[in-house]
XYZ file of C-alpha atoms in Angstrom:
694
model
C -8.696 71.008 7.126
C -5.533 70.004 8.909
C -7.240 70.285 12.290
C -10.055 68.079 11.045
C -7.644 65.288 10.080
C -4.794 65.881 12.500
C -5.672 62.726 14.463
C -4.727 60.598 11.447
C -1.173 59.843 10.337
C -1.400 60.812 6.666
C 1.448 59.358 4.647
C -0.217 58.483 1.346
C -2.746 60.524 -0.636
C -4.419 59.345 -3.836
C -6.381 61.403 -6.351
C -8.417 60.184 -9.316
C -8.413 61.895 -12.692
C -9.604 61.354 -16.240
C -7.193 64.107 -17.439
C -10.049 66.515 -18.068
C -9.698 70.157 -17.013
C -12.084 69.775 -14.081
C -10.435 66.553 -12.879
C -6.978 68.136 -12.990
C -8.254 70.785 -10.554
C -8.751 67.983 -8.042
C -5.176 66.799 -8.742
C -3.739 70.255 -7.976
C -5.839 70.504 -4.806
C -4.645 67.032 -3.711
C -1.024 67.987 -4.435
C -1.331 70.973 -2.093
C -3.006 68.829 0.536
C -0.257 66.168 0.320
C 2.409 68.851 0.534
C 0.966 70.166 3.827
C 1.328 66.656 5.327
C 4.582 65.849 3.497
C 2.772 62.800 2.069
C 3.244 60.750 -1.092
C 0.786 61.603 -3.895
C -0.612 58.848 -6.130
C -2.385 60.074 -9.264
C -4.618 57.307 -10.654
C -6.358 57.195 -14.034
C -8.786 54.438 -15.074
C -8.990 53.569 -18.767
C -12.249 51.837 -19.673
C -11.615 49.224 -22.428
C -13.904 49.173 -25.453
C -12.611 45.991 -27.089
C -11.388 42.548 -25.868
C -7.667 42.550 -25.103
C -7.037 39.635 -27.516
C -8.225 41.643 -30.546
C -6.242 44.070 -32.677
C -8.250 47.016 -31.356
C -7.713 45.786 -27.798
C -3.954 45.690 -28.366
C -4.097 49.249 -29.688
C -5.994 50.302 -26.558
C -3.304 48.760 -24.381
C -0.645 50.668 -26.308
C -2.548 53.903 -25.683
C -2.847 52.989 -22.001
C 0.945 52.533 -21.801
C 1.426 55.944 -23.394
C -1.078 57.437 -20.933
C 0.967 55.987 -18.077
C 4.066 57.870 -19.240
C 2.123 61.109 -19.621
C 0.517 60.716 -16.219
C 3.878 60.033 -14.552
C 5.238 63.263 -16.037
C 2.151 65.159 -14.845
C 2.440 63.695 -11.319
C 6.074 64.824 -11.040
C 5.104 68.275 -12.249
C 2.518 68.806 -9.512
C 4.201 66.911 -6.641
C 7.875 66.546 -7.494
C 9.610 63.378 -6.335
C 6.622 62.531 -4.115
C 4.397 62.140 -7.184
C 3.513 58.684 -8.506
C 1.279 57.633 -11.411
C -0.967 54.629 -11.771
C -2.968 53.803 -14.946
C -5.518 50.990 -14.585
C -7.561 49.307 -17.324
C -10.971 48.345 -15.939
C -14.634 48.446 -16.985
C -15.641 49.830 -13.562
C -13.697 53.040 -12.705
C -15.145 53.398 -9.195
C -14.372 49.857 -8.135
C -10.917 50.026 -9.734
C -10.047 53.121 -7.686
C -11.328 51.497 -4.475
C -9.152 48.449 -5.135
C -6.148 50.662 -5.837
C -6.725 52.414 -2.510
C -6.549 49.084 -0.674
C -3.540 47.821 -2.630
C -1.497 50.998 -2.061
C -2.610 51.425 1.600
C -3.899 54.952 0.936
C -4.818 57.132 3.928
C -6.800 59.854 2.115
C -8.510 59.670 -1.279
C -9.381 62.863 -3.182
C -11.966 62.893 -5.996
C -13.710 65.657 -7.890
C -17.471 66.142 -7.747
C -17.945 66.366 -11.494
C -21.019 64.375 -12.547
C -22.833 64.526 -9.178
C -26.152 65.684 -10.614
C -28.873 64.482 -8.329
C -30.406 61.336 -6.885
C -31.101 59.643 -10.225
C -27.520 59.838 -11.409
C -26.339 58.768 -7.983
C -28.422 55.611 -8.229
C -27.131 54.921 -11.726
C -23.568 54.696 -10.467
C -22.001 58.151 -10.132
C -18.286 57.515 -9.648
C -17.549 60.012 -6.808
C -20.548 58.850 -4.800
C -19.736 55.181 -5.339
C -16.175 55.758 -4.185
C -17.220 57.713 -1.104
C -19.671 54.976 -0.170
C -17.377 51.962 -0.647
C -13.807 53.127 0.080
C -12.467 52.202 3.504
C -10.286 55.275 3.958
C -11.025 58.968 4.364
C -12.520 60.348 1.123
C -12.449 64.059 0.285
C -14.712 65.257 -2.545
C -13.637 68.668 -3.847
C -15.704 71.060 -5.943
C -14.003 70.960 -9.327
C -16.830 72.910 -10.993
C -15.710 76.145 -9.353
C -13.590 78.611 -11.310
C -9.865 78.182 -11.175
C -9.347 81.220 -8.985
C -11.705 80.104 -6.229
C -10.581 78.343 -3.111
C -11.558 74.738 -3.472
C -11.048 74.143 0.204
C -14.318 75.979 0.879
C -16.203 73.321 -1.032
C -14.852 70.148 0.473
C -16.886 67.183 1.753
C -15.155 64.537 3.851
C -16.284 60.922 4.184
C -15.026 59.063 7.250
C -14.424 55.332 6.968
C -16.463 52.909 9.043
C -13.403 50.819 9.824
C -9.691 50.653 9.326
C -8.082 49.573 6.094
C -8.009 45.772 6.080
C -4.660 44.086 6.532
C -2.716 42.769 3.559
C -3.132 39.162 2.428
C -0.546 36.691 3.794
C 2.597 36.429 1.763
C 2.979 33.607 -0.704
C 5.796 32.152 1.357
C 3.585 31.783 4.416
C 0.827 30.155 2.369
C 3.307 27.830 0.677
C 4.616 26.766 4.085
C 1.077 26.013 5.255
C 0.358 23.949 2.118
C 3.605 21.977 2.499
C 2.824 21.297 6.154
C -0.652 19.943 5.379
C 0.669 17.822 2.514
C 3.379 16.341 4.724
C 0.898 15.657 7.538
C -1.266 13.595 5.212
C 1.694 11.770 3.710
C 1.155 13.172 0.234
C 4.877 13.382 -0.494
C 4.566 9.724 -1.535
C 2.266 10.804 -4.341
C 5.005 12.885 -5.939
C 8.014 10.792 -5.066
C 7.362 7.187 -6.061
C 6.677 5.374 -9.306
C 3.229 4.512 -10.575
C 1.565 2.293 -7.968
C -0.084 -0.792 -9.531
C -2.068 -1.681 -6.399
C -5.562 -0.184 -6.702
C -6.097 -0.310 -2.929
C -2.985 1.804 -2.330
C -4.028 4.291 -5.024
C -7.435 4.621 -3.378
C -5.761 5.272 -0.030
C -3.583 7.971 -1.603
C -6.645 9.537 -3.230
C -8.469 9.627 0.109
C -5.518 11.369 1.759
C -5.476 13.897 -1.071
C -9.186 14.648 -0.579
C -8.703 15.111 3.179
C -5.767 17.468 2.592
C -7.698 19.582 0.079
C -10.588 19.945 2.514
C -8.183 21.063 5.244
C -6.471 23.598 2.978
C -9.725 25.513 2.697
C -12.218 26.794 0.137
C -9.835 27.378 -2.758
C -8.320 23.912 -2.736
C -11.744 22.342 -2.207
C -12.880 24.112 -5.353
C -9.789 22.923 -7.196
C -10.602 19.351 -6.207
C -14.211 19.712 -7.334
C -13.078 20.969 -10.728
C -10.567 18.135 -11.047
C -13.279 15.564 -10.294
C -14.796 16.379 -13.709
C -11.579 15.516 -15.600
C -11.028 11.738 -15.858
C -8.669 12.463 -18.724
C -6.273 14.152 -16.280
C -6.511 11.965 -13.163
C -6.816 8.211 -12.524
C -10.309 6.910 -11.851
C -9.582 6.307 -8.137
C -8.801 10.005 -7.652
C -11.858 11.083 -9.651
C -14.183 8.972 -7.513
C -12.679 10.270 -4.275
C -12.600 13.935 -5.276
C -16.271 13.712 -6.226
C -16.931 13.259 -2.474
C -15.251 16.569 -1.589
C -17.231 18.628 0.876
C -16.598 22.342 1.178
C -16.427 23.110 4.878
C -16.921 26.813 4.343
C -18.319 29.023 7.106
C -21.116 31.295 5.862
C -20.344 34.909 5.096
C -21.346 37.409 7.754
C -24.264 39.742 7.091
C -21.801 42.624 7.124
C -19.730 41.056 4.321
C -22.829 40.291 2.247
C -24.047 43.887 2.556
C -20.581 45.369 1.971
C -19.951 43.416 -1.254
C -23.489 44.139 -2.483
C -23.144 47.861 -1.881
C -19.692 47.969 -3.476
C -21.112 46.410 -6.622
C -24.403 48.330 -6.681
C -22.784 51.633 -5.798
C -25.670 52.577 -3.501
C -27.003 51.464 -0.106
C -28.691 48.097 -0.416
C -31.964 49.564 0.857
C -32.205 51.594 -2.363
C -32.486 48.362 -4.378
C -33.804 45.662 -2.050
C -36.876 45.760 0.146
C -35.447 42.862 2.161
C -32.667 40.264 2.133
C -33.007 36.957 3.966
C -30.031 36.809 6.384
C -29.976 33.000 6.228
C -28.083 31.833 3.132
C -29.884 29.616 0.664
C -26.537 28.069 -0.256
C -22.922 28.701 0.690
C -20.084 27.711 -1.616
C -16.356 28.163 -1.933
C -16.653 31.222 -4.168
C -20.052 32.700 -3.426
C -23.107 32.667 -1.214
C -26.755 32.807 -2.300
C -29.543 34.643 -0.468
C -33.236 35.125 -1.127
C -34.264 38.762 -1.445
C -37.128 41.005 -2.508
C -36.619 44.022 -4.775
C -38.233 47.398 -4.157
C -40.552 46.502 -7.042
C -41.770 43.454 -5.100
C -40.060 40.889 -7.361
C -38.705 37.867 -5.514
C -35.086 37.198 -6.477
C -31.991 35.300 -5.414
C -28.736 37.185 -4.971
C -25.393 35.484 -5.559
C -22.675 37.386 -3.689
C -18.988 36.634 -4.154
C -16.904 36.162 -1.031
C -14.767 39.279 -0.488
C -11.560 37.219 -0.229
C -12.361 34.694 -2.984
C -10.416 36.335 -5.807
C -7.365 37.141 -3.692
C -7.202 33.625 -2.231
C -7.625 31.938 -5.596
C -5.067 34.175 -7.314
C -2.627 33.504 -4.485
C -3.059 29.744 -4.613
C -2.967 29.660 -8.418
C 0.337 31.526 -8.312
C 1.727 28.847 -6.011
C 0.359 26.058 -8.204
C 1.984 27.643 -11.242
C 5.356 27.644 -9.495
C 4.774 24.051 -8.417
C 3.882 22.989 -11.958
C 7.040 24.616 -13.330
C 9.341 23.119 -10.700
C 8.137 19.527 -10.315
C 5.533 19.039 -13.041
C 8.081 17.526 -15.436
C 9.170 14.747 -13.068
C 8.414 11.377 -14.734
C 7.035 9.827 -11.535
C 4.549 12.651 -11.111
C 3.523 12.704 -14.759
C 2.460 9.071 -14.514
C -0.176 10.186 -12.018
C -1.161 13.648 -13.222
C -0.466 15.995 -16.125
C 0.430 19.063 -14.070
C 0.613 21.475 -17.011
C -2.849 20.484 -18.258
C -4.238 20.545 -14.713
C -3.002 24.060 -14.017
C -4.247 25.397 -17.345
C -7.699 23.884 -16.818
C -7.973 25.021 -13.194
C -6.865 28.553 -13.934
C -9.331 29.072 -16.791
C -12.208 27.386 -14.918
C -11.764 29.351 -11.712
C -11.320 32.683 -13.472
C -14.559 32.063 -15.364
C -16.391 31.280 -12.146
C -15.054 34.433 -10.502
C -16.739 36.609 -13.139
C -20.504 36.407 -12.630
C -21.073 38.346 -15.851
C -20.020 35.232 -17.738
C -22.600 33.220 -15.813
C -25.252 35.791 -16.796
C -24.169 35.435 -20.437
C -24.381 31.638 -20.109
C -27.960 31.899 -18.846
C -28.912 34.153 -21.764
C -27.333 31.798 -24.281
C -29.034 28.740 -22.768
C -32.374 30.533 -22.963
C -31.949 30.613 -26.736
C -30.873 26.961 -26.883
C -34.019 25.866 -24.997
C -36.399 28.117 -26.927
C -38.097 25.171 -28.640
C -38.881 23.282 -25.421
C -41.981 24.414 -23.554
C -41.202 22.245 -20.498
C -37.676 23.608 -19.961
C -36.579 27.068 -18.819
C -33.888 29.143 -17.090
C -34.287 31.942 -14.516
C -34.437 35.542 -15.706
C -31.391 37.716 -14.939
C -31.590 41.325 -13.722
C -28.629 42.541 -15.762
C -28.884 46.170 -14.594
C -28.205 44.955 -11.040
C -25.603 42.274 -11.879
C -21.820 42.751 -11.957
C -18.709 40.584 -11.888
C -19.217 39.893 -8.149
C -22.998 40.180 -7.817
C -25.646 38.228 -9.712
C -29.360 38.966 -9.264
C -31.763 36.392 -10.737
C -35.416 35.481 -10.634
C -36.223 33.213 -7.685
C -37.384 29.787 -8.841
C -39.992 29.004 -6.208
C -40.235 25.329 -7.026
C -39.476 21.864 -5.691
C -36.850 19.213 -6.524
C -37.670 17.422 -9.772
C -38.064 14.105 -7.921
C -41.099 15.626 -6.215
C -42.743 16.698 -9.473
C -46.395 15.580 -9.524
C -47.211 12.574 -11.712
C -48.874 13.302 -15.034
C -48.335 13.997 -18.705
C -46.374 17.191 -17.941
C -43.779 15.239 -15.984
C -43.447 12.561 -18.704
C -43.045 15.155 -21.463
C -40.577 17.182 -19.392
C -38.396 14.085 -18.928
C -38.297 13.472 -22.689
C -37.529 17.117 -23.447
C -34.802 17.230 -20.805
C -32.989 14.257 -22.326
C -33.483 15.393 -25.912
C -32.349 18.919 -25.073
C -28.962 17.552 -24.022
C -28.451 15.891 -27.383
C -29.308 19.254 -28.933
C -27.086 21.208 -26.540
C -24.062 19.000 -27.178
C -24.450 17.973 -30.838
C -26.263 20.910 -32.438
C -25.367 24.004 -30.413
C -22.033 22.895 -28.943
C -22.949 24.567 -25.622
C -24.302 22.702 -22.604
C -24.962 22.947 -18.873
C -22.089 20.899 -17.457
C -23.411 20.215 -13.953
C -27.066 19.045 -14.150
C -27.179 17.217 -10.806
C -30.586 17.087 -9.029
C -29.786 20.164 -6.936
C -29.479 22.239 -10.109
C -32.813 21.102 -11.576
C -36.055 22.463 -10.092
C -39.742 21.851 -10.903
C -41.886 24.998 -11.085
C -44.936 25.983 -13.136
C -44.954 22.517 -14.779
C -41.450 23.103 -16.131
C -37.887 22.052 -15.295
C -35.635 25.015 -14.527
C -31.845 24.801 -14.905
C -29.931 26.507 -12.063
C -26.269 27.460 -11.495
C -24.540 28.193 -14.799
C -21.073 28.604 -13.310
C -19.937 25.440 -15.110
C -20.749 25.043 -18.795
C -19.150 23.096 -21.625
C -18.388 23.931 -25.245
C -17.496 21.679 -28.194
C -16.375 22.600 -31.703
C -18.126 21.726 -34.992
C -15.708 18.941 -36.024
C -16.067 17.259 -32.657
C -19.868 17.546 -32.858
C -19.819 15.704 -36.209
C -17.846 12.856 -34.641
C -20.152 12.710 -31.634
C -23.184 12.582 -33.930
C -21.682 9.557 -35.704
C -20.798 7.971 -32.370
C -24.352 8.230 -31.022
C -25.811 6.900 -34.266
C -23.415 3.935 -34.145
C -24.464 3.253 -30.528
C -28.108 3.461 -31.594
C -27.451 0.879 -34.347
C -25.315 -1.295 -32.039
C -22.341 -1.133 -34.436
C -19.268 -1.769 -32.271
C -16.833 -1.647 -35.206
C -17.960 1.817 -36.284
C -18.020 3.015 -32.644
C -14.366 1.995 -32.444
C -13.487 3.828 -35.671
C -15.211 7.041 -34.577
C -13.596 6.890 -31.124
C -10.146 6.586 -32.675
C -10.910 9.492 -35.040
C -11.904 11.622 -32.049
C -8.634 10.901 -30.281
C -6.466 11.298 -33.380
C -5.292 7.686 -33.014
C -6.792 6.276 -36.234
C -3.285 5.650 -37.670
C -1.604 4.463 -34.461
C 0.506 1.423 -35.315
C 1.158 0.429 -31.692
C -2.542 0.211 -30.771
C -4.189 -3.204 -30.378
C -7.331 -2.280 -32.359
C -9.020 -5.740 -32.245
C -8.730 -5.839 -28.450
C -9.920 -2.236 -28.183
C -12.949 -3.055 -30.360
C -13.654 -6.199 -28.351
C -13.767 -4.259 -25.068
C -16.039 -1.612 -26.600
C -18.337 -4.364 -27.882
C -18.519 -5.959 -24.431
C -19.626 -2.645 -22.898
C -22.324 -2.163 -25.514
C -23.581 -5.750 -25.142
C -23.759 -5.449 -21.363
C -25.883 -2.319 -21.502
C -28.097 -3.619 -24.317
C -29.222 -6.520 -22.140
C -29.951 -4.288 -19.126
C -33.422 -3.305 -17.987
C -35.024 -0.397 -19.802
C -34.616 2.014 -16.872
C -30.881 1.120 -16.700
C -30.193 1.653 -20.416
C -28.303 4.920 -20.126
C -26.053 6.268 -22.886
C -24.104 8.417 -20.413
C -22.695 5.488 -18.404
C -21.858 3.672 -21.649
C -19.773 6.638 -22.757
C -18.131 6.818 -19.331
C -17.051 3.179 -19.531
C -15.833 3.730 -23.090
C -13.742 6.647 -21.822
C -12.149 4.361 -19.217
C -11.326 1.791 -21.937
C -9.759 4.488 -24.098
C -7.607 5.638 -21.159
C -6.384 2.074 -20.558
C -5.301 1.844 -24.195
C -3.460 5.177 -24.045
C -5.932 7.103 -26.206
C -7.712 9.454 -23.738
C -10.822 11.126 -25.113
C -10.806 14.930 -25.520
C -11.525 17.013 -22.412
C -14.692 18.454 -23.950
C -16.039 14.925 -24.488
C -15.314 13.816 -20.916
C -17.222 16.812 -19.563
C -20.111 16.168 -21.973
C -20.160 12.480 -20.961
C -20.382 13.387 -17.278
C -23.222 15.848 -17.929
C -25.118 13.367 -20.104
C -24.776 10.673 -17.441
C -26.137 13.024 -14.766
C -29.094 14.159 -16.839
C -30.043 10.623 -17.783
C -30.177 9.642 -14.125
C -32.529 12.587 -13.591
C -34.769 11.552 -16.488
C -34.868 7.961 -15.186
C -36.291 9.316 -11.904
C -38.896 11.363 -13.767
C -39.908 8.598 -16.170
C -38.439 5.107 -15.593
C -40.091 3.865 -18.809
C -38.237 6.359 -21.017
C -35.977 4.611 -23.552
C -32.877 6.810 -24.036
C -31.973 5.003 -27.283
C -35.400 5.761 -28.718
C -35.147 9.445 -27.740
C -31.641 9.699 -29.165
C -32.517 7.865 -32.362
C -35.608 9.914 -33.148
C -33.824 13.173 -32.415
C -30.834 12.220 -34.558
C -33.071 11.226 -37.467
C -34.981 14.521 -37.305
C -31.741 16.441 -37.163
C -30.168 14.595 -40.103
C -33.322 15.060 -42.214
C -33.335 18.756 -41.341
C -29.712 19.077 -42.404
C -30.461 17.289 -45.676
C -33.339 19.699 -46.286
C -30.973 22.598 -45.754
C -28.525 21.041 -48.193
C -31.263 20.843 -50.887
C -31.829 24.577 -50.772
C -31.408 25.950 -54.355
C -28.811 28.508 -53.287
C -26.845 25.787 -51.511
C -27.079 23.468 -54.518
C -25.773 26.099 -56.928
C -22.967 27.021 -54.531
C -21.944 23.387 -54.019
C -22.046 22.689 -57.778
C -19.668 25.567 -58.415
C -17.371 24.320 -55.663
C -17.454 20.863 -57.245
C -16.612 22.361 -60.628
C -13.578 24.200 -59.233
C -12.398 21.115 -57.351
C -12.840 18.934 -60.449
C -10.687 21.322 -62.470
C -8.060 21.260 -59.734
C -8.042 17.452 -59.828
C -7.634 17.582 -63.611
C -4.710 19.973 -63.282
C -3.126 17.705 -60.666
C -3.460 14.730 -63.029
C -1.889 16.756 -65.858
C 1.079 17.632 -63.656
C 1.366 14.020 -62.563
C 1.494 12.586 -66.102
C 3.584 15.447 -67.506
C 0.891 16.757 -69.821
C 1.858 20.391 -69.212
C 4.101 21.954 -71.928
C 7.811 21.410 -71.293
C 11.231 21.262 -72.954
C 10.786 17.726 -74.288
C 8.634 18.063 -77.403
C 8.096 14.342 -77.586
C 6.413 14.386 -74.198
C 4.151 17.245 -75.221
C 3.304 15.579 -78.523
C 2.389 12.300 -76.885
C 0.441 13.999 -74.098
C -1.604 16.273 -76.326
C -4.323 13.696 -76.979
C -4.526 12.848 -73.300
C -4.585 16.539 -72.379
C -7.439 17.176 -74.825
C -9.338 14.235 -73.460
C -8.926 15.418 -69.859
C -10.081 18.941 -70.755
C -13.027 17.537 -72.687
C -14.038 15.302 -69.795
C -13.803 18.161 -67.278
C -15.852 20.456 -69.506
C -18.588 17.858 -69.981
C -18.607 17.044 -66.274
C -19.054 20.713 -65.381
C -21.843 21.137 -67.965
C -23.659 18.042 -66.738
C -23.423 18.956 -63.049
C -24.560 22.529 -63.628
C -27.459 21.389 -65.831
C -28.568 18.872 -63.196
C -28.404 21.512 -60.465
C -30.486 23.890 -62.607
C -33.149 21.228 -63.196
C -33.342 20.477 -59.487
C -33.447 24.171 -58.584
C -36.256 24.730 -61.103
C -38.291 21.890 -59.591
C -37.799 23.095 -56.028
C -38.608 26.734 -56.715
C -41.717 25.969 -58.753
C -43.209 24.259 -55.671
C -42.403 27.180 -53.377
C -45.101 29.800 -52.792
C -42.591 32.420 -51.655
C -40.586 32.561 -54.906
C -41.407 34.754 -57.891
C -42.662 32.956 -61.028
C -39.715 34.013 -63.182
C -37.173 32.228 -60.958
C -38.114 28.581 -61.848
C -38.607 29.596 -65.495
C -35.091 31.053 -65.566
C -33.619 27.917 -63.987
C -35.479 25.779 -66.552
C -34.141 27.814 -69.490
C -30.599 27.626 -68.135
C -30.940 23.867 -67.660
C -32.219 23.447 -71.233
C -29.400 25.517 -72.751
C -26.757 23.640 -70.753
C -28.233 20.292 -71.806
C -28.248 21.305 -75.487
C -24.651 22.455 -75.132
C -23.655 19.151 -73.584
C -25.338 17.154 -76.405
C -23.622 19.260 -79.068
C -20.270 18.802 -77.361
C -20.777 15.030 -77.265
C -21.716 14.882 -80.972
C -18.731 17.012 -81.980
C -16.379 14.811 -80.006
C -17.217 11.643 -81.936
């Protein structure tokens, strides 16, 4: 064995284990091998999480992982002495985690056991030793751990030679920080962080243009950061938003070798085992990933989204620098007048981490499929989940045309209406929407509109959805005063004493009047909301981030529907949808179970109000007898009133429930009869109580 590897300078050996008996045989073999070369031995164990880290069970798993690290360190010292090191990693993909650890620790030789290598089928399904041997870029030795302890494992060793050398380490943060500072200084961006708020719009536009140019020069990561920021008018002035929206990602396409290497690392097998062919020319090339057409062995035509091999490392590196920057200079008053650095960093970090995990995009597609289930002219591509990972996404190829080229006809008209209505449903009903519906992400195929690219989605909570529902209804009814009230409720500024509410309402009314007199094809609710957002910012009451993203998406989709059907009235679509939704909610509220539940809640709340009144007037027993004596009549009256109110409400609910159930064909006959009897008894009781109280 030594002769076979004597040409290599072996300084670091790594061995994987799951602490089973067979895996520990590989550890002992690796310890002997490292000893012969006087090399360091790294024993690595991958713990596969079963629960999210934020949950109680996830925290318990992390505690067990910490304990496993201590045990593994003790085991490593036992087998290799001071040269032994332990490394416990928590990851859902053991093979890929080990490969990454090899690169991070600059390992020369990796040793793994052959346990689980049980034929071609298991190999294709992701056998860990085979996946490691295929993807690791160092020498891999697979030892026969199934042999008895007394046998010589060296007789059953298979060596995998790397195709290339271990890639160099990423540049240090200091070098990258120096490069960023140099580019910023070249474009004169130090003015942005050093001077007070500039009132001249022309100067602000010039600064914004220099910022865009600098971000483009800094490369893919900063271009992506600028693109994300262009969706947040609540964080940046409008001049910067408009300029960043023009950002172009000057990203060279990935090489065929990189595309194949990432694909095979994620699939765990040679790409030929999965794909019949892959088009070498990219369909699209972005800052994080590249998309190629391909054909599966089954003959299905698909598109493959492959993450750039350096994307995660570059983004993590630049985010680390941005975090330091935010901590050091983010609290300077001059800078905070231009940008909220803490909010920017938080938003960028969460957005980019989501986009780096393609599994989240696959989940978004699945969720949107459910949201659009009621629309026969809208669809999303199917996802091949068994072939998709965090860095590889395989989807059905949408073999269509841009929606502007959709053939004229009833299908196109109906699709336009459904597209617009679906966004009201996505935002108001489901609280989950496609946040980037520009024309490039909407395709026409099989007489349907397909949504593409779910890397950017938005989510809104139930309270916010209620406010937005009221806001759209107020816009539909052209009620500027109520629009103002709802807007202030959304921003939490309803009780602001320093806010000039009449002026705020006047500006909102002017926006609504301007759009109401526009041509039908120009009557877009999205632009109205965008202008309202700008007014709110001027008055120091910025709208929530979720609303600004929803506004941008709604504006984009309404431009698309105007191209499909210029005669479509967005107010009419919104109004009819809102009315149907409100009626549906009222129908749900009239459900007998809901009525009974709400009546009981009302009874409890009424009693609590009565108790509060008793405490307020001192009707509860106390030390002063005169107070109790004088309050007794009032106390009796309050109790009597509460009792009669509860009887009356419950009787009314029973009557209504009896009437509703008697008309239902799916309810047994005894149910309405029972409700009727209960209603009669409660009514008799109420009458008796009234007569006795005279």
